[in-house]
Coordinates of N, CA, C and O in Angstrom, one line a residue:
X1 N 0.8 -1.2 0.0 CA 0.0 0.0 0.0 C 0.9 1.3 0.0 O 0.6 2.2 -0.7
X2 N 2.0 1.2 0.8 CA 2.9 2.4 0.8 C 3.5 2.6 -0.6 O 3.6 3.7 -1.1
X3 N 3.8 1.5 -1.3 CA 4.4 1.6 -2.6 C 3.4 2.2 -3.6 O 3.8 3.1 -4.4
X4 N 2.2 1.8 -3.5 CA 1.1 2.4 -4.4 C 0.9 3.9 -4.1 O 0.8 4.7 -5.0
X5 N 0.9 4.2 -2.8 CA 0.7 5.6 -2.4 C 1.9 6.5 -2.9 O 1.8 7.6 -3.3
X6 N 3.1 5.9 -2.8 CA 4.3 6.6 -3.2 C 4.3 6.8 -4.7 O 4.6 7.9 -5.2
X7 N 3.8 5.9 -5.5 CA 3.6 6.0 -6.9 C 2.6 7.1 -7.2 O 2.8 7.9 -8.1
X8 N 1.5 7.1 -6.5 CA 0.5 8.1 -6.7 C 1.0 9.5 -6.4 O 0.9 10.5 -7.2
X9 N 1.7 9.6 -5.3 CA 2.3 10.9 -4.9 C 3.4 11.4 -6.0 O 3.4 12.5 -6.4
X10 N 4.2 10.4 -6.5 CA 5.2 10.7 -7.5 C 4.5 11.2 -8.8 O 5.0 12.2 -9.4
X11 N 3.4 10.6 -9.2 CA 2.7 11.0 -10.4 C 2.1 12.4 -10.2 O 2.2 13.3 -11.1
X12 N 1.6 12.7 -9.0 CA 1.0 14.0 -8.7 C 2.1 15.1 -8.7 O 1.9 16.2 -9.3
X13 N 3.3 14.7 -8.2 CA 4.4 15.7 -8.2 C 4.8 16.0 -9.6 O 5.1 17.1 -10.0
X14 N 4.9 14.9 -10.5 CA 5.3 15.1 -11.9 C 4.3 16.0 -12.6 O 4.6 16.9 -13.3
X15 N 3.0 15.7 -12.4 CA 2.0 16.5 -13.0 C 2.0 18.0 -12.6 O 1.8 18.9 -13.4
X16 N 2.3 18.2 -11.3 CA 2.4 19.6 -10.8 C 3.6 20.3 -11.4 O 3.5 21.4 -11.7
X17 N 4.7 19.5 -11.6 CA 5.9 20.1 -12.2 C 5.6 20.5 -13.6 O 6.0 21.6 -14.1
X18 N 4.9 19.6 -14.3 CA 4.5 19.9 -15.7 C 3.6 21.2 -15.8 O 3.8 22.1 -16.6
X19 N 2.6 21.2 -14.9 CA 1.7 22.3 -14.9 C 2.4 23.6 -14.5 O 2.2 24.6 -15.2
X20 N 3.3 23.5 -13.5 CA 4.1 24.7 -13.2 C 4.9 25.2 -14.4 O 5.0 26.4 -14.6
X21 N 5.6 24.3 -15.0 CA 6.4 24.7 -16.2 C 5.6 25.2 -17.3 O 5.9 26.2 -18.0
X22 N 4.4 24.7 -17.6 CA 3.5 25.2 -18.6 C 3.0 26.6 -18.2 O 3.0 27.5 -19.1
X23 N 2.7 26.8 -17.0 CA 2.3 28.1 -16.6 C 3.4 29.2 -16.7 O 3.2 30.3 -17.1
X24 N 4.6 28.7 -16.4 CA 5.8 29.6 -16.5 C 6.0 30.0 -18.0 O 6.1 31.2 -18.3
X25 N 5.9 29.0 -18.9 CA 6.1 29.3 -20.3 C 5.0 30.2 -20.8 O 5.2 31.1 -21.6
X26 N 3.7 29.9 -20.4 CA 2.6 30.7 -20.8 C 2.8 32.2 -20.3 O 2.5 33.1 -21.1
X27 N 3.3 32.4 -19.1 CA 3.5 33.8 -18.6 C 4.6 34.5 -19.5 O 4.4 35.6 -19.9
X28 N 5.7 33.7 -19.7 CA 6.7 34.3 -20.6 C 6.2 34.6 -22.0 O 6.5 35.7 -22.5
X29 N 5.5 33.7 -22.5 CA 4.9 33.9 -23.9 C 4.0 35.2 -23.9 O 4.1 36.0 -24.7
X30 N 3.1 35.3 -22.9 CA 2.2 36.4 -22.8 C 3.0 37.7 -22.7 O 2.7 38.7 -23.4
X31 N 4.0 37.7 -21.7 CA 4.7 38.9 -21.5 C 5.5 39.4 -22.7 O 5.5 40.5 -23.1
X32 N 6.2 38.4 -23.4 CA 7.0 38.8 -24.5 C 6.1 39.2 -25.7 O 6.4 40.2 -26.4
X33 N 5.0 38.5 -25.9 CA 4.1 38.9 -27.0 C 3.5 40.3 -26.7 O 3.4 41.1 -27.6
X34 N 3.1 40.6 -25.5 CA 2.6 41.9 -25.1 C 3.6 43.0 -25.4 O 3.2 44.0 -26.0
X35 N 4.8 42.8 -25.0 CA 5.8 43.8 -25.2 C 6.1 44.0 -26.7 O 6.2 45.1 -27.2
X36 N 6.2 42.9 -27.4 CA 6.5 43.0 -28.9 C 5.4 43.7 -29.6 O 5.6 44.6 -30.4
X37 N 4.2 43.4 -29.3 CA 3.0 44.0 -29.9 C 2.9 45.5 -29.6 O 2.6 46.3 -30.5
X38 N 3.2 45.8 -28.4 CA 3.2 47.3 -28.0 C 4.3 48.0 -28.8 O 4.1 49.1 -29.3
X39 N 5.4 47.4 -29.0 CA 6.5 48.0 -29.8 C 6.1 48.1 -31.3 O 6.4 49.1 -31.9
X40 N 5.5 47.1 -31.8 CA 5.0 47.1 -33.2 C 4.0 48.3 -33.4 O 4.1 49.0 -34.3
X41 N 3.1 48.4 -32.4 CA 2.1 49.4 -32.5 C 2.7 50.8 -32.5 O 2.3 51.7 -33.2
X42 N 3.7 51.0 -31.6 CA 4.4 52.2 -31.6 C 5.1 52.5 -32.9 O 5.0 53.7 -33.4
X43 N 5.8 51.5 -33.5 CA 6.4 51.7 -34.8 C 5.4 52.1 -35.9 O 5.7 52.9 -36.7
X44 N 4.3 51.4 -35.9 CA 3.3 51.7 -36.9 C 2.7 53.1 -36.8 O 2.4 53.7 -37.8
X45 N 2.5 53.6 -35.5 CA 2.1 54.9 -35.4 C 3.1 55.9 -35.9 O 2.8 56.9 -36.5
X46 N 4.4 55.6 -35.7 CA 5.5 56.4 -36.2 C 5.5 56.4 -37.7 O 5.7 57.4 -38.4
X47 N 5.2 55.2 -38.3 CA 5.2 55.1 -39.8 C 4.0 56.0 -40.3 O 4.2 56.8 -41.3
X48 N 2.9 55.9 -39.7 CA 1.7 56.7 -40.1 C 2.0 58.2 -40.1 O 1.7 59.0 -41.0
X49 N 2.6 58.6 -39.0 CA 3.0 60.1 -38.8 C 4.0 60.5 -39.9 O 3.8 61.6 -40.5
X50 N 5.0 59.7 -40.2 CA 6.0 60.0 -41.1 C 5.4 60.0 -42.6 O 5.9 60.7 -43.4
X51 N 4.5 59.1 -42.8 CA 3.9 59.0 -44.2 C 3.2 60.4 -44.6 O 3.3 60.7 -45.7
X52 N 2.7 61.0 -43.6 CA 2.0 62.3 -43.9 C 3.0 63.4 -44.3 O 2.7 64.2 -45.2
X53 N 4.2 63.4 -43.8 CA 5.2 64.5 -44.1 C 6.3 64.0 -45.0 O 6.7 64.8 -45.9
X54 N 6.8 62.8 -44.8 CA 8.0 62.4 -45.6 C 7.9 60.9 -45.7 O 8.5 60.1 -44.9
X55 N 7.3 60.4 -46.8 CA 7.1 58.9 -47.0 C 8.4 58.2 -46.9 O 8.5 57.0 -46.5
X56 N 9.5 58.8 -47.4 CA 10.8 58.1 -47.4 C 11.3 57.8 -46.0 O 11.9 56.7 -45.7
X57 N 11.0 58.7 -45.0 CA 11.4 58.5 -43.6 C 10.6 57.4 -43.0 O 10.9 56.9 -41.9
X58 N 9.5 57.0 -43.5 CA 8.6 56.0 -43.0 C 9.2 54.6 -43.2 O 8.8 53.7 -42.5
X59 N 10.1 54.4 -44.1 CA 10.6 53.1 -44.4 C 11.4 52.5 -43.2 O 11.3 51.3 -42.9
X60 N 12.2 53.3 -42.5 CA 13.0 52.7 -41.4 C 12.1 52.2 -40.3 O 12.3 51.0 -39.9
X61 N 11.1 52.9 -39.7 CA 10.3 52.3 -38.7 C 9.4 51.1 -39.2 O 9.1 50.2 -38.5
X62 N 9.1 51.2 -40.5 CA 8.3 50.1 -41.1 C 9.2 48.8 -41.1 O 8.7 47.7 -40.8
X63 N 10.4 48.9 -41.5 CA 11.3 47.8 -41.5 C 11.5 47.2 -40.1 O 11.6 46.0 -39.9
X64 N 11.6 48.2 -39.2 CA 11.8 47.8 -37.8 C 10.6 47.0 -37.2 O 10.7 46.0 -36.6
X65 N 9.4 47.5 -37.6 CA 8.2 46.8 -37.2 C 8.1 45.4 -37.8 O 7.7 44.5 -37.1
X66 N 8.5 45.3 -39.0 CA 8.5 44.0 -39.7 C 9.5 43.0 -38.9 O 9.2 41.9 -38.7
X67 N 10.6 43.5 -38.6 CA 11.6 42.7 -37.8 C 11.1 42.3 -36.5 O 11.3 41.2 -36.0
X68 N 10.4 43.2 -35.8 CA 9.8 42.9 -34.5 C 8.7 41.8 -34.6 O 8.7 40.9 -33.8
X69 N 7.9 41.9 -35.7 CA 6.9 40.8 -35.9 C 7.6 39.5 -36.2 O 7.2 38.5 -35.7
X70 N 8.7 39.5 -37.0 CA 9.4 38.2 -37.2 C 9.9 37.6 -35.9 O 9.8 36.5 -35.6
X71 N 10.5 38.5 -35.1 CA 11.0 38.1 -33.8 C 9.9 37.5 -32.9 O 10.1 36.5 -32.2
X72 N 8.8 38.2 -32.9 CA 7.6 37.8 -32.1 C 7.1 36.4 -32.5 O 6.9 35.6 -31.7
X73 N 7.0 36.2 -33.8 CA 6.6 34.9 -34.3 C 7.6 33.8 -33.9 O 7.2 32.7 -33.5
X74 N 8.9 34.1 -34.0 CA 9.9 33.1 -33.6 C 9.8 32.8 -32.1 O 9.8 31.6 -31.7
X75 N 9.6 33.8 -31.3 CA 9.4 33.6 -29.8 C 8.2 32.7 -29.5 O 8.3 31.9 -28.7
X76 N 7.1 33.0 -30.2 CA 5.9 32.3 -30.0 C 6.1 30.8 -30.4 O 5.7 29.9 -29.6
X77 N 6.7 30.6 -31.5 CA 7.0 29.2 -31.9 C 7.9 28.5 -30.9 O 7.7 27.3 -30.6
X78 N 8.9 29.1 -30.5 CA 9.9 28.5 -29.5 C 9.2 28.2 -28.2 O 9.3 27.1 -27.7
X79 N 8.3 29.1 -27.7 CA 7.6 28.9 -26.5 C 6.6 27.7 -26.6 O 6.5 26.9 -25.7
X80 N 6.0 27.6 -27.7 CA 5.0 26.6 -27.9 C 5.7 25.2 -28.0 O 5.3 24.2 -27.4
X81 N 6.9 25.2 -28.7 CA 7.7 24.0 -28.8 C 8.2 23.6 -27.4 O 8.2 22.4 -27.1
X82 N 8.6 24.6 -26.6 CA 9.1 24.3 -25.3 C 8.0 23.7 -24.4 O 8.2 22.7 -23.7
X83 N 6.8 24.2 -24.6 CA 5.6 23.8 -23.8 C 5.4 22.3 -24.2 O 5.1 21.5 -23.3
X84 N 5.4 22.0 -25.4 CA 5.1 20.6 -25.8 C 6.3 19.7 -25.4 O 6.0 18.6 -24.9
X85 N 7.5 20.1 -25.5 CA 8.6 19.3 -25.2 C 8.7 19.0 -23.7 O 9.1 17.9 -23.2
X86 N 8.3 20.0 -22.8 CA 8.2 19.8 -21.4 C 7.3 18.6 -21.1 O 7.6 17.7 -20.3
X87 N 6.1 18.7 -21.6 CA 5.1 17.7 -21.4 C 5.5 16.3 -21.9 O 5.3 15.3 -21.2
X88 N 6.2 16.3 -23.0 CA 6.7 15.0 -23.5 C 7.8 14.5 -22.7 O 7.9 13.3 -22.4
X89 N 8.7 15.3 -22.3 CA 9.9 14.9 -21.5 C 9.4 14.4 -20.1 O 9.9 13.3 -19.7
X90 N 8.5 15.1 -19.5 CA 8.0 14.7 -18.2 C 7.2 13.4 -18.2 O 7.4 12.5 -17.3
X91 N 6.3 13.2 -19.1 CA 5.4 12.1 -19.0 C 5.4 11.2 -20.2 O 4.5 10.3 -20.3
X92 N 6.3 11.4 -21.2 CA 6.2 10.7 -22.4 C 5.0 11.0 -23.2 O 4.2 11.9 -22.8
X93 N 4.8 10.4 -24.3 CA 3.6 10.7 -25.2 C 2.3 10.4 -24.5 O 1.4 11.3 -24.5
X94 N 2.2 9.3 -23.8 CA 0.9 9.0 -23.1 C 0.6 10.0 -22.0 O -0.5 10.5 -21.8
X95 N 1.6 10.4 -21.2 CA 1.5 11.4 -20.2 C 1.1 12.8 -20.7 O 0.3 13.5 -20.2
X96 N 1.8 13.2 -21.8 CA 1.5 14.5 -22.5 C 0.1 14.5 -23.0 O -0.6 15.5 -22.9
X97 N -0.3 13.4 -23.6 CA -1.7 13.4 -24.1 C -2.7 13.6 -23.0 O -3.6 14.4 -23.0
X98 N -2.5 12.9 -21.9 CA -3.3 12.9 -20.7 C -3.3 14.4 -20.2 O -4.4 14.9 -19.9
X99 N -2.1 14.9 -20.0 CA -2.0 16.2 -19.3 C -2.5 17.4 -20.1 O -2.9 18.4 -19.6
X100 N -2.3 17.3 -21.5 CA -2.7 18.4 -22.3 C -4.1 18.4 -22.9 O -4.7 19.4 -23.2
X101 N -4.6 17.2 -23.0 CA -6.0 17.0 -23.6 C -7.1 17.0 -22.5 O -8.2 17.5 -22.8
X102 N -6.8 16.4 -21.4 CA -7.8 16.3 -20.3 C -8.4 17.7 -20.0 O -9.6 17.9 -19.9
X103 N -7.6 18.8 -19.9 CA -8.1 20.1 -19.6 C -9.0 20.6 -20.7 O -9.9 21.4 -20.5
X104 N -8.7 20.3 -22.0 CA -9.5 20.7 -23.1 C -10.9 20.1 -22.9 O -11.9 20.8 -23.1
X105 N -11.0 18.9 -22.6 CA -12.3 18.2 -22.4 C -13.1 18.9 -21.2 O -14.3 19.2 -21.3
X106 N -12.3 19.1 -20.1 CA -12.9 19.7 -19.0 C -13.5 21.1 -19.3 O -14.6 21.4 -18.8
X107 N -12.8 21.9 -20.0 CA -13.2 23.2 -20.4 C -14.5 23.2 -21.1 O -15.4 24.1 -21.0
X108 N -14.7 22.1 -21.9 CA -15.9 22.0 -22.7 C -17.0 21.2 -22.0 O -18.1 21.0 -22.6
X109 N -16.8 20.8 -20.8 CA -17.8 20.1 -20.0 C -17.9 18.6 -20.5 O -18.9 18.0 -20.2
X110 N -16.9 18.1 -21.2 CA -17.0 16.7 -21.7 C -16.1 15.8 -20.7 O -15.2 16.3 -20.1
X111 N -16.5 14.6 -20.7 CA -15.7 13.6 -19.9 C -14.5 13.2 -20.8 O -14.6 13.2 -22.0
X112 N -13.4 12.8 -20.2 CA -12.2 12.4 -20.9 C -11.9 11.0 -20.5 O -11.7 10.7 -19.3
X113 N -11.7 10.1 -21.5 CA -11.3 8.7 -21.3 C -10.1 8.5 -22.1 O -10.1 8.7 -23.3
X114 N -9.0 8.1 -21.4 CA -7.8 7.8 -22.1 C -7.4 6.4 -21.9 O -7.4 5.9 -20.7
X115 N -6.9 5.7 -22.9 CA -6.5 4.3 -22.8 C -5.2 4.2 -23.6 O -5.1 4.6 -24.7
X116 N -4.2 3.5 -23.0 CA -3.0 3.2 -23.6 C -2.8 1.7 -23.6 O -2.9 1.0 -22.6
X117 N -2.6 1.2 -24.8 CA -2.5 -0.3 -25.0 C -1.1 -0.7 -25.5 O -0.5 0.1 -26.2
X118 N -0.7 -1.9 -25.2 CA 0.6 -2.4 -25.7 C 1.7 -1.9 -24.9 O 1.6 -1.1 -24.0
X119 N 2.9 -2.5 -25.2 CA 4.1 -2.1 -24.4 C 4.5 -0.7 -24.8 O 4.9 -0.4 -25.9
X120 N 4.4 0.2 -23.8 CA 4.7 1.7 -24.1 C 6.2 1.8 -24.3 O 7.0 1.2 -23.6
X121 N 6.5 2.6 -25.3 CA 8.0 2.8 -25.6 C 8.1 4.3 -26.1 O 7.2 4.9 -26.6
X122 N 9.3 4.8 -25.9 CA 9.6 6.2 -26.4 C 9.8 6.1 -27.9 O 10.3 5.1 -28.4
X123 N 9.3 7.1 -28.6 CA 9.4 7.2 -30.0 C 10.4 8.3 -30.4 O 10.8 9.1 -29.5
X124 N 10.7 8.4 -31.6 CA 11.5 9.6 -32.1 C 10.8 10.9 -31.7 O 9.6 11.0 -31.8
X125 N 11.6 11.8 -31.2 CA 11.1 13.1 -30.7 C 10.1 13.8 -31.6 O 9.0 14.2 -31.2
X126 N 10.5 13.8 -32.9 CA 9.6 14.5 -33.9 C 8.3 13.7 -34.0 O 7.2 14.4 -34.1
X127 N 8.3 12.4 -34.0 CA 7.1 11.6 -34.1 C 6.2 11.8 -32.9 O 5.0 12.0 -33.0
X128 N 6.8 11.8 -31.7 CA 6.0 12.1 -30.5 C 5.4 13.5 -30.6 O 4.2 13.6 -30.3
X129 N 6.1 14.4 -31.0 CA 5.6 15.8 -31.1 C 4.4 15.9 -32.1 O 3.4 16.5 -31.9
X130 N 4.6 15.2 -33.3 CA 3.6 15.2 -34.3 C 2.3 14.5 -33.8 O 1.2 15.0 -34.0
X131 N 2.5 13.4 -33.1 CA 1.3 12.6 -32.6 C 0.6 13.5 -31.6 O -0.6 13.5 -31.5
X132 N 1.3 14.2 -30.7 CA 0.7 15.0 -29.7 C -0.1 16.1 -30.4 O -1.2 16.4 -30.0
X133 N 0.5 16.7 -31.4 CA -0.2 17.8 -32.1 C -1.5 17.3 -32.8 O -2.5 17.9 -32.8
X134 N -1.4 16.1 -33.4 CA -2.6 15.5 -34.0 C -3.6 15.2 -33.0 O -4.8 15.5 -33.2
X135 N -3.2 14.7 -31.8 CA -4.2 14.4 -30.8 C -4.9 15.6 -30.3 O -6.1 15.7 -30.1
X136 N -4.1 16.7 -30.1 CA -4.6 18.0 -29.7 C -5.6 18.5 -30.7 O -6.7 19.0 -30.3
X137 N -5.3 18.6 -31.9 CA -6.1 19.1 -33.0 C -7.4 18.3 -33.2 O -8.5 18.9 -33.2
X138 N -7.2 17.0 -33.2 CA -8.4 16.1 -33.4 C -9.3 16.3 -32.2 O -10.6 16.3 -32.3
X139 N -8.8 16.4 -31.0 CA -9.6 16.5 -29.8 C -10.3 17.8 -29.8 O -11.5 17.9 -29.5
X140 N -9.6 18.9 -30.1 CA -10.2 20.2 -30.2 C -11.4 20.2 -31.2 O -12.5 20.8 -31.0
X141 N -11.2 19.6 -32.4 CA -12.2 19.5 -33.4 C -13.4 18.7 -32.9 O -14.6 19.1 -33.1
X142 N -13.2 17.6 -32.2 CA -14.3 16.8 -31.7 C -15.1 17.6 -30.7 O -16.3 17.5 -30.7
X143 N -14.4 18.3 -29.8 CA -15.1 19.1 -28.8 C -15.8 20.3 -29.3 O -17.0 20.5 -29.0
X144 N -15.1 21.1 -30.2 CA -15.7 22.3 -30.6 C -16.7 22.1 -31.8 O -17.8 22.6 -31.7
X145 N -16.3 21.4 -32.8 CA -17.2 21.2 -34.0 C -18.2 20.1 -33.8 O -19.3 20.2 -34.3
X146 N -17.7 19.0 -33.2 CA -18.6 17.8 -33.0 C -19.4 17.9 -31.7 O -20.2 17.0 -31.5
X147 N -19.1 18.9 -30.9 CA -19.8 19.0 -29.6 C -19.8 17.7 -28.8 O -20.8 17.3 -28.2
X148 N -18.7 17.0 -28.8 CA -18.5 15.8 -28.1 C -18.8 15.9 -26.6 O -18.3 16.9 -26.0
X149 N -19.5 15.0 -26.0 CA -19.8 15.0 -24.6 C -18.8 14.1 -23.9 O -18.6 14.2 -22.7
X150 N -18.3 13.2 -24.6 CA -17.2 12.3 -24.1 C -16.1 12.3 -25.2 O -16.4 12.1 -26.3
X151 N -14.9 12.5 -24.7 CA -13.7 12.5 -25.6 C -12.9 11.2 -25.2 O -12.4 11.1 -24.1
X152 N -12.8 10.3 -26.1 CA -12.1 9.1 -25.9 C -10.8 9.1 -26.8 O -11.0 9.2 -28.0
X153 N -9.7 8.9 -26.1 CA -8.4 8.9 -26.9 C -7.7 7.6 -26.5 O -7.6 7.2 -25.4
X154 N -7.3 6.9 -27.6 CA -6.6 5.6 -27.4 C -5.3 5.7 -28.1 O -5.2 6.1 -29.3
X155 N -4.2 5.4 -27.4 CA -2.9 5.3 -27.9 C -2.5 3.8 -27.8 O -2.4 3.3 -26.8
X156 N -2.2 3.2 -29.0 CA -1.9 1.8 -29.0 C -0.5 1.6 -29.6 O -0.3 1.9 -30.8
X157 N 0.3 1.0 -28.8 CA 1.7 0.7 -29.3 C 1.7 -0.8 -29.8 O 1.4 -1.7 -29.1
X158 N 1.9 -0.9 -31.1 CA 2.0 -2.2 -31.7 C 3.5 -2.4 -32.1 O 4.3 -1.5 -32.2
X159 N 3.9 -3.6 -32.5 CA 5.3 -3.9 -32.8 C 5.8 -3.0 -33.9 O 6.9 -2.5 -33.9
X160 N 5.0 -2.8 -35.0 CA 5.5 -2.1 -36.2 C 4.9 -0.7 -36.3 O 5.3 0.0 -37.3
X161 N 4.0 -0.3 -35.4 CA 3.4 1.0 -35.6 C 2.8 1.5 -34.3 O 2.7 0.7 -33.3
X162 N 2.4 2.7 -34.3 CA 1.7 3.3 -33.2 C 0.4 3.8 -33.7 O 0.3 4.5 -34.8
X163 N -0.7 3.5 -33.0 CA -2.0 3.9 -33.5 C -2.6 4.9 -32.5 O -2.6 4.6 -31.3
X164 N -3.2 6.0 -33.0 CA -3.8 7.0 -32.2 C -5.2 7.1 -32.7 O -5.5 7.3 -33.9
X165 N -6.2 7.0 -31.8 CA -7.6 7.2 -32.1 C -8.2 8.2 -31.2 O -8.0 8.2 -30.0
X166 N -8.9 9.1 -31.8 CA -9.7 10.2 -31.1 C -11.1 10.0 -31.4 O -11.5 10.0 -32.6

């Protein structure tokens, strides 16, 4: 019984660590996006003002605003990739699916059922990331467009393949 409770506590600690890291990344993403967008808005106001008097002078702040947007997009992609990789590192594909999709179902008032079959194994990082994205998108579609009341996700490890059902 102590061993079972220790495993449960260990799982809870891992989930809390993943949640904490996800929240930290979300805060960083929000803060950096907010700052970048404020900077872009400032540059675009500068462009508008300069266009009225000297269109040639508007090119410099316009280029700067474009560069800020490129940087912002890169930051967003990096943060999202970090968010996914944290979940995958902490709990593997099955844990990441459980941790990232269960809240989606809960937000929509749907029950979430997850089943993992076969001998679980780690996959190539890119494949795990792609499967996680597919699971997230298919789940979001089922919940939002299909108005699912129950979201059932099955991850099945077979000798020659991995099957994901949503």
